[in-house]
Amino acid sequence: MSSLDKSGTYKLGDRSVRRLGYGAMQLAGKGVFGPPKDHDAAIAVLREAVAQGVDHIDTSDYYGPYVTNKLIREALAPYPDDLTIVTKIGARRGEDASWLPAFTADELEQAVHDNLRNLGLEVMDVVNLRIMFGVHGPAEGSIEAQVTKLAELQRKGLVRHIGLSNVTRTQIEEGRRICEIVCVQNQYNLAHRQDDALIDELARDGIAYVPFFPLGGFSPLQSSTLSGVAEGLGVTPMQVALAWLLQRAPNILLIPGTSSVGHLRENLAAAELELSDEVLTELDGVAQAA
């Protein structure tokens, strides 16, 4: 039995995955652009993740671009039968490493084909539509045309399941009127808790919530409360932050990223950490102080 089994499982489409997975974004170069600083280390991280029991990997062809998917294929293909690979489309990278919308029907279809080719797959397990209306987070606007296009690709057999990323509650409702939405991927962590009510609503409907930047992203979580709790438990602050997310709601699936085997092992060890009610109450103060 993998120690990750202690994190529990949750459904992701027609699969049941362990709730602590791996996000591949940090395998690309600085700023998620260009090749990794250490190619062999990137391959080692991916192989160690699967060896440790990870069965859910999150990626995108615009990481690099085209870098992380090719690394995943090199490291892990032919893929284990129980491995679920999730990608995102809806954006592209400019030559200056900028993040740009890629939202037309043709761009979305090309992105699906690019992901399939670079991963060496015939069908994607899950494709998340990344919404790019806002610079700093979700922003309102209709996504009907884009979700309709993804549903068409699903009917063609190129996509098994569809998710949404960086979205509002209104957009989720709009998407669900068009097709089944199996997951929502928004920013959420101990200090960034705007989606508290949404997470509970999705849990009632059996929809997975996958927080990106679970450890703060490009600016790691900094909190004296978090550090104090971690010191008292003899673990790292990031392990506490991950354990808090696992206990926050049963439908949360985690995809912390790292380019270090050591940090990967530390992250995965959070599956074995159980926080008391007293500690959970103390940690709730982090968001109030943020």
mmCIF file of C-alpha atoms in Angstrom:
data_model
loop_
_atom_site.group_PDB
_atom_site.id
_atom_site.type_symbol
_atom_site.label_atom_id
_atom_site.label_comp_id
_atom_site.label_asym_id
_atom_site.label_seq_id
_atom_site.Cartn_x
_atom_site.Cartn_y
_atom_site.Cartn_z
ATOM 1 C CA MET A 1 0.000 0.000 0.000
ATOM 2 C CA SER A 2 1.257 3.466 -0.909
ATOM 3 C CA SER A 3 1.456 6.051 1.868
ATOM 4 C CA LEU A 4 -0.589 8.221 -0.491
ATOM 5 C CA ASP A 5 -3.563 5.965 0.194
ATOM 6 C CA LYS A 6 -3.907 7.837 3.483
ATOM 7 C CA SER A 7 -4.942 10.913 1.508
ATOM 8 C CA GLY A 8 -7.996 9.039 0.251
ATOM 9 C CA THR A 9 -9.386 9.003 -3.275
ATOM 10 C CA TYR A 10 -11.935 10.962 -5.270
ATOM 11 C CA LYS A 11 -13.487 10.530 -8.671
ATOM 12 C CA LEU A 12 -12.080 12.407 -11.645
ATOM 13 C CA GLY A 13 -14.311 11.614 -14.572
ATOM 14 C CA ASP A 14 -14.593 7.843 -14.778
ATOM 15 C CA ARG A 15 -11.413 7.332 -12.737
ATOM 16 C CA SER A 16 -10.793 7.249 -9.018
ATOM 17 C CA VAL A 17 -7.502 8.969 -8.200
ATOM 18 C CA ARG A 18 -5.502 9.516 -5.046
ATOM 19 C CA ARG A 19 -6.142 12.980 -3.687
ATOM 20 C CA LEU A 20 -2.474 13.948 -3.665
ATOM 21 C CA GLY A 21 -1.085 14.144 -7.193
ATOM 22 C CA TYR A 22 1.609 16.090 -9.038
ATOM 23 C CA GLY A 23 1.645 19.269 -11.139
ATOM 24 C CA ALA A 24 4.272 19.413 -13.876
ATOM 25 C CA MET A 25 4.467 23.186 -14.370
ATOM 26 C CA GLN A 26 7.741 23.677 -12.493
ATOM 27 C CA LEU A 27 9.562 21.185 -14.714
ATOM 28 C CA ALA A 28 9.880 23.835 -17.425
ATOM 29 C CA GLY A 29 12.491 26.597 -17.290
ATOM 30 C CA LYS A 30 12.372 29.848 -15.343
ATOM 31 C CA GLY A 31 8.999 31.529 -15.684
ATOM 32 C CA VAL A 32 7.570 28.239 -17.024
ATOM 33 C CA PHE A 33 9.391 29.027 -20.279
ATOM 34 C CA GLY A 34 12.029 27.032 -22.104
ATOM 35 C CA PRO A 35 13.693 23.741 -21.181
ATOM 36 C CA PRO A 36 14.379 22.611 -17.604
ATOM 37 C CA LYS A 37 17.571 23.672 -15.887
ATOM 38 C CA ASP A 38 18.370 19.991 -15.320
ATOM 39 C CA HIS A 39 16.754 17.579 -17.795
ATOM 40 C CA ASP A 40 17.749 14.414 -15.926
ATOM 41 C CA ALA A 41 16.427 15.801 -12.637
ATOM 42 C CA ALA A 42 13.066 16.542 -14.288
ATOM 43 C CA ILE A 43 12.834 12.979 -15.573
ATOM 44 C CA ALA A 44 13.751 11.665 -12.116
ATOM 45 C CA VAL A 45 10.988 13.685 -10.437
ATOM 46 C CA LEU A 46 8.329 12.294 -12.774
ATOM 47 C CA ARG A 47 9.485 8.717 -12.314
ATOM 48 C CA GLU A 48 9.714 9.108 -8.545
ATOM 49 C CA ALA A 49 6.193 10.548 -8.407
ATOM 50 C CA VAL A 50 4.734 7.483 -10.104
ATOM 51 C CA ALA A 51 6.954 5.165 -8.037
ATOM 52 C CA GLN A 52 5.549 6.787 -4.880
ATOM 53 C CA GLY A 53 1.988 6.081 -6.008
ATOM 54 C CA VAL A 54 0.954 9.293 -7.789
ATOM 55 C CA ASP A 55 -1.789 8.456 -10.298
ATOM 56 C CA HIS A 56 -2.864 12.006 -11.260
ATOM 57 C CA ILE A 57 -0.512 14.315 -13.168
ATOM 58 C CA ASP A 58 -1.516 17.822 -14.241
ATOM 59 C CA THR A 59 0.202 19.434 -17.210
ATOM 60 C CA SER A 60 -0.276 21.665 -20.264
ATOM 61 C CA ASP A 61 1.329 22.062 -23.649
ATOM 62 C CA TYR A 62 1.762 25.784 -22.937
ATOM 63 C CA TYR A 63 4.196 24.962 -20.131
ATOM 64 C CA GLY A 64 7.455 25.599 -21.890
ATOM 65 C CA PRO A 65 5.715 25.607 -24.348
ATOM 66 C CA TYR A 66 5.700 21.909 -25.298
ATOM 67 C CA VAL A 67 8.332 21.133 -22.645
ATOM 68 C CA THR A 68 6.532 19.368 -19.809
ATOM 69 C CA ASN A 69 4.433 17.104 -22.034
ATOM 70 C CA LYS A 70 7.515 15.861 -23.866
ATOM 71 C CA LEU A 71 9.243 15.239 -20.537
ATOM 72 C CA ILE A 72 6.240 13.286 -19.268
ATOM 73 C CA ARG A 73 6.242 11.132 -22.394
ATOM 74 C CA GLU A 74 9.983 10.510 -22.177
ATOM 75 C CA ALA A 75 9.854 9.627 -18.495
ATOM 76 C CA LEU A 76 6.665 7.606 -18.251
ATOM 77 C CA ALA A 77 5.501 6.208 -21.603
ATOM 78 C CA PRO A 78 4.164 3.606 -22.017
ATOM 79 C CA TYR A 79 1.961 4.918 -19.236
ATOM 80 C CA PRO A 80 0.699 2.864 -16.274
ATOM 81 C CA ASP A 81 -2.931 1.855 -16.760
ATOM 82 C CA ASP A 82 -3.999 3.710 -13.619
ATOM 83 C CA LEU A 83 -2.300 7.023 -14.482
ATOM 84 C CA THR A 84 -4.666 9.914 -15.234
ATOM 85 C CA ILE A 85 -3.106 12.789 -17.182
ATOM 86 C CA VAL A 86 -4.954 16.115 -17.162
ATOM 87 C CA THR A 87 -4.081 19.018 -19.430
ATOM 88 C CA LYS A 88 -5.234 22.608 -19.982
ATOM 89 C CA ILE A 89 -5.960 24.508 -23.173
ATOM 90 C CA GLY A 90 -7.097 28.066 -23.867
ATOM 91 C CA ALA A 91 -3.753 29.862 -23.672
ATOM 92 C CA ARG A 92 -0.470 30.107 -25.559
ATOM 93 C CA ARG A 93 2.943 31.623 -24.925
ATOM 94 C CA GLY A 94 4.338 34.639 -26.707
ATOM 95 C CA GLU A 95 7.962 34.793 -27.812
ATOM 96 C CA ASP A 96 8.572 37.076 -24.804
ATOM 97 C CA ALA A 97 7.162 34.355 -22.468
ATOM 98 C CA SER A 98 3.863 36.234 -22.096
ATOM 99 C CA TRP A 99 0.616 34.340 -21.451
ATOM 100 C CA LEU A 100 -1.906 34.971 -24.212
ATOM 101 C CA PRO A 101 -5.469 33.769 -24.883
ATOM 102 C CA ALA A 102 -5.869 31.002 -27.482
ATOM 103 C CA PHE A 103 -9.618 30.744 -27.466
ATOM 104 C CA THR A 104 -10.877 30.332 -31.009
ATOM 105 C CA ALA A 105 -12.383 27.016 -32.123
ATOM 106 C CA ASP A 106 -9.381 26.319 -34.343
ATOM 107 C CA GLU A 107 -6.918 27.143 -31.563
ATOM 108 C CA LEU A 108 -8.712 24.883 -29.103
ATOM 109 C CA GLU A 109 -8.810 21.972 -31.538
ATOM 110 C CA GLN A 110 -5.148 22.442 -32.433
ATOM 111 C CA ALA A 111 -4.242 22.535 -28.742
ATOM 112 C CA VAL A 112 -5.945 19.191 -28.123
ATOM 113 C CA HIS A 113 -4.085 17.634 -31.049
ATOM 114 C CA ASP A 114 -0.781 19.151 -29.852
ATOM 115 C CA ASN A 115 -1.275 17.708 -26.356
ATOM 116 C CA LEU A 116 -2.101 14.277 -27.759
ATOM 117 C CA ARG A 117 0.937 14.290 -30.025
ATOM 118 C CA ASN A 118 3.437 15.513 -27.444
ATOM 119 C CA LEU A 119 2.138 13.153 -24.759
ATOM 120 C CA GLY A 120 1.870 10.226 -27.172
ATOM 121 C CA LEU A 121 -1.809 9.615 -26.433
ATOM 122 C CA GLU A 122 -4.832 8.840 -28.596
ATOM 123 C CA VAL A 123 -7.305 10.435 -26.175
ATOM 124 C CA MET A 124 -6.917 12.872 -23.287
ATOM 125 C CA ASP A 125 -8.309 11.736 -19.928
ATOM 126 C CA VAL A 126 -9.347 15.253 -18.916
ATOM 127 C CA VAL A 127 -8.982 18.603 -20.685
ATOM 128 C CA ASN A 128 -9.468 21.760 -18.637
ATOM 129 C CA LEU A 129 -10.556 24.881 -20.480
ATOM 130 C CA ARG A 130 -8.483 27.739 -19.061
ATOM 131 C CA ILE A 131 -10.416 31.010 -19.118
ATOM 132 C CA MET A 132 -8.261 34.063 -19.887
ATOM 133 C CA PHE A 133 -10.729 36.944 -19.538
ATOM 134 C CA GLY A 134 -9.027 38.382 -16.445
ATOM 135 C CA VAL A 135 -5.353 39.085 -15.796
ATOM 136 C CA HIS A 136 -5.384 38.467 -12.056
ATOM 137 C CA GLY A 137 -8.117 35.865 -11.683
ATOM 138 C CA PRO A 138 -11.558 34.820 -12.884
ATOM 139 C CA ALA A 139 -13.602 37.415 -14.784
ATOM 140 C CA GLU A 140 -17.120 37.177 -16.135
ATOM 141 C CA GLY A 141 -17.849 36.472 -19.796
ATOM 142 C CA SER A 142 -19.607 33.789 -21.767
ATOM 143 C CA ILE A 143 -17.716 30.555 -22.407
ATOM 144 C CA GLU A 144 -20.500 28.884 -24.382
ATOM 145 C CA ALA A 145 -18.649 28.787 -27.703
ATOM 146 C CA GLN A 146 -15.469 27.358 -26.176
ATOM 147 C CA VAL A 147 -17.178 24.676 -24.086
ATOM 148 C CA THR A 148 -19.340 23.733 -27.080
ATOM 149 C CA LYS A 149 -16.172 23.189 -29.114
ATOM 150 C CA LEU A 150 -14.658 21.003 -26.401
ATOM 151 C CA ALA A 151 -17.875 18.994 -26.213
ATOM 152 C CA GLU A 152 -17.586 18.434 -29.973
ATOM 153 C CA LEU A 153 -14.030 17.121 -29.539
ATOM 154 C CA GLN A 154 -15.342 14.888 -26.761
ATOM 155 C CA ARG A 155 -17.940 13.409 -29.122
ATOM 156 C CA LYS A 156 -15.167 12.776 -31.660
ATOM 157 C CA GLY A 157 -13.350 10.654 -29.055
ATOM 158 C CA LEU A 158 -10.340 12.956 -28.559
ATOM 159 C CA VAL A 159 -11.322 13.995 -25.010
ATOM 160 C CA ARG A 160 -12.882 11.788 -22.323
ATOM 161 C CA HIS A 161 -13.805 14.443 -19.789
ATOM 162 C CA ILE A 162 -13.989 18.231 -19.589
ATOM 163 C CA GLY A 163 -13.042 20.575 -16.765
ATOM 164 C CA LEU A 164 -12.837 24.344 -16.284
ATOM 165 C CA SER A 165 -10.020 26.515 -14.942
ATOM 166 C CA ASN A 166 -9.909 30.102 -13.642
ATOM 167 C CA VAL A 167 -13.689 30.403 -13.692
ATOM 168 C CA THR A 168 -16.579 32.070 -11.913
ATOM 169 C CA ARG A 169 -19.657 30.325 -10.528
ATOM 170 C CA THR A 170 -21.701 31.731 -13.446
ATOM 171 C CA GLN A 171 -19.300 30.235 -15.983
ATOM 172 C CA ILE A 172 -19.413 26.856 -14.256
ATOM 173 C CA GLU A 173 -23.200 26.893 -14.466
ATOM 174 C CA GLU A 174 -23.021 27.857 -18.141
ATOM 175 C CA GLY A 175 -20.558 25.047 -18.878
ATOM 176 C CA ARG A 176 -22.658 22.456 -17.048
ATOM 177 C CA ARG A 177 -25.663 23.316 -19.226
ATOM 178 C CA ILE A 178 -23.611 22.239 -22.261
ATOM 179 C CA CYS A 179 -21.810 19.116 -21.011
ATOM 180 C CA GLU A 180 -20.704 17.338 -17.869
ATOM 181 C CA ILE A 181 -17.969 19.215 -16.004
ATOM 182 C CA VAL A 182 -15.859 16.818 -13.925
ATOM 183 C CA CYS A 183 -13.502 19.286 -12.229
ATOM 184 C CA VAL A 184 -12.851 22.947 -11.533
ATOM 185 C CA GLN A 185 -9.310 24.283 -11.214
ATOM 186 C CA ASN A 186 -9.018 27.682 -9.540
ATOM 187 C CA GLN A 187 -6.488 29.372 -7.300
ATOM 188 C CA TYR A 188 -7.016 28.343 -3.698
ATOM 189 C CA ASN A 189 -4.819 27.803 -0.672
ATOM 190 C CA LEU A 190 -4.623 28.478 3.054
ATOM 191 C CA ALA A 191 -4.409 32.247 2.506
ATOM 192 C CA HIS A 192 -6.403 32.603 -0.748
ATOM 193 C CA ARG A 193 -9.898 31.361 0.089
ATOM 194 C CA GLN A 194 -12.334 33.186 -2.174
ATOM 195 C CA ASP A 195 -13.741 29.833 -3.382
ATOM 196 C CA ASP A 196 -14.725 28.506 0.061
ATOM 197 C CA ALA A 197 -18.465 28.393 -0.695
ATOM 198 C CA LEU A 198 -17.915 27.157 -4.258
ATOM 199 C CA ILE A 199 -15.851 24.184 -3.070
ATOM 200 C CA ASP A 200 -18.682 23.039 -0.808
ATOM 201 C CA GLU A 201 -21.238 23.458 -3.597
ATOM 202 C CA LEU A 202 -19.138 21.384 -5.991
ATOM 203 C CA ALA A 203 -18.650 18.710 -3.330
ATOM 204 C CA ARG A 204 -22.409 18.330 -3.011
ATOM 205 C CA ASP A 205 -22.584 17.728 -6.764
ATOM 206 C CA GLY A 206 -19.659 15.283 -6.808
ATOM 207 C CA ILE A 207 -17.353 17.567 -8.807
ATOM 208 C CA ALA A 208 -13.626 17.617 -8.041
ATOM 209 C CA TYR A 209 -11.956 20.895 -7.088
ATOM 210 C CA VAL A 210 -8.261 21.128 -7.987
ATOM 211 C CA PRO A 211 -6.557 24.171 -6.465
ATOM 212 C CA PHE A 212 -3.694 25.600 -8.441
ATOM 213 C CA PHE A 213 -0.951 27.339 -6.450
ATOM 214 C CA PRO A 214 -1.833 25.207 -3.379
ATOM 215 C CA LEU A 215 1.442 26.347 -1.822
ATOM 216 C CA GLY A 216 1.216 29.946 -2.994
ATOM 217 C CA GLY A 217 2.702 29.564 -6.465
ATOM 218 C CA PHE A 218 5.415 31.986 -7.500
ATOM 219 C CA SER A 219 5.208 33.621 -4.032
ATOM 220 C CA PRO A 220 5.227 30.750 -1.490
ATOM 221 C CA LEU A 221 2.948 31.050 1.513
ATOM 222 C CA GLN A 222 4.492 33.098 4.309
ATOM 223 C CA SER A 223 2.804 33.089 7.711
ATOM 224 C CA SER A 224 4.099 33.096 11.258
ATOM 225 C CA THR A 225 1.033 31.080 12.259
ATOM 226 C CA LEU A 226 1.756 28.454 9.609
ATOM 227 C CA SER A 227 5.434 28.316 10.569
ATOM 228 C CA GLY A 228 4.564 28.018 14.256
ATOM 229 C CA VAL A 229 2.152 25.139 13.656
ATOM 230 C CA ALA A 230 4.716 23.356 11.505
ATOM 231 C CA GLU A 231 7.444 23.776 14.103
ATOM 232 C CA GLY A 232 5.182 22.389 16.790
ATOM 233 C CA LEU A 233 4.385 19.330 14.673
ATOM 234 C CA GLY A 234 7.978 18.799 13.523
ATOM 235 C CA VAL A 235 7.104 19.129 9.830
ATOM 236 C CA THR A 236 7.506 21.780 7.146
ATOM 237 C CA PRO A 237 5.077 24.672 6.635
ATOM 238 C CA MET A 238 4.307 23.399 3.132
ATOM 239 C CA GLN A 239 3.371 19.976 4.502
ATOM 240 C CA VAL A 240 0.951 21.646 6.893
ATOM 241 C CA ALA A 241 -0.533 23.722 4.051
ATOM 242 C CA LEU A 242 -1.129 20.582 1.969
ATOM 243 C CA ALA A 243 -2.558 18.640 4.905
ATOM 244 C CA TRP A 244 -4.937 21.522 5.600
ATOM 245 C CA LEU A 245 -6.209 21.360 2.022
ATOM 246 C CA LEU A 246 -6.735 17.597 2.238
ATOM 247 C CA GLN A 247 -8.846 18.087 5.361
ATOM 248 C CA ARG A 248 -10.678 21.131 3.977
ATOM 249 C CA ALA A 249 -13.069 19.155 1.742
ATOM 250 C CA PRO A 250 -13.264 15.586 0.372
ATOM 251 C CA ASN A 251 -13.474 16.719 -3.267
ATOM 252 C CA ILE A 252 -10.157 18.595 -3.218
ATOM 253 C CA LEU A 253 -7.455 17.005 -5.383
ATOM 254 C CA LEU A 254 -3.944 18.394 -4.903
ATOM 255 C CA ILE A 255 -1.312 18.868 -7.604
ATOM 256 C CA PRO A 256 1.680 20.524 -5.885
ATOM 257 C CA GLY A 257 4.570 20.990 -8.265
ATOM 258 C CA THR A 258 8.328 20.811 -7.779
ATOM 259 C CA SER A 259 11.462 20.127 -9.784
ATOM 260 C CA SER A 260 13.199 18.427 -6.837
ATOM 261 C CA VAL A 261 12.887 14.782 -5.823
ATOM 262 C CA GLY A 262 13.480 15.790 -2.202
ATOM 263 C CA HIS A 263 10.694 18.346 -2.227
ATOM 264 C CA LEU A 264 8.431 15.879 -4.048
ATOM 265 C CA ARG A 265 8.873 13.356 -1.237
ATOM 266 C CA GLU A 266 8.185 16.060 1.364
ATOM 267 C CA ASN A 267 4.989 17.083 -0.419
ATOM 268 C CA LEU A 268 3.732 13.527 -0.730
ATOM 269 C CA ALA A 269 4.455 12.871 2.951
ATOM 270 C CA ALA A 270 1.711 15.398 3.769
ATOM 271 C CA ALA A 271 -0.760 12.567 3.060
ATOM 272 C CA GLU A 272 0.213 11.051 6.416
ATOM 273 C CA LEU A 273 -0.270 14.256 8.428
ATOM 274 C CA GLU A 274 -3.542 14.704 10.318
ATOM 275 C CA LEU A 275 -4.275 18.092 11.846
ATOM 276 C CA SER A 276 -6.298 18.419 15.044
ATOM 277 C CA ASP A 277 -9.413 20.581 15.266
ATOM 278 C CA GLU A 278 -7.444 23.017 17.414
ATOM 279 C CA VAL A 279 -4.748 23.361 14.757
ATOM 280 C CA LEU A 280 -7.343 23.748 11.988
ATOM 281 C CA THR A 281 -8.977 26.589 13.907
ATOM 282 C CA GLU A 282 -5.605 28.276 14.380
ATOM 283 C CA LEU A 283 -4.811 27.950 10.676
ATOM 284 C CA ASP A 284 -8.122 29.563 9.725
ATOM 285 C CA GLY A 285 -6.610 32.782 11.022
ATOM 286 C CA VAL A 286 -4.066 32.811 8.195
ATOM 287 C CA ALA A 287 -6.713 33.788 5.643
ATOM 288 C CA GLN A 288 -8.157 36.454 7.942
ATOM 289 C CA ALA A 289 -4.714 38.044 8.293
ATOM 290 C CA ALA A 290 -3.871 37.838 4.570
#
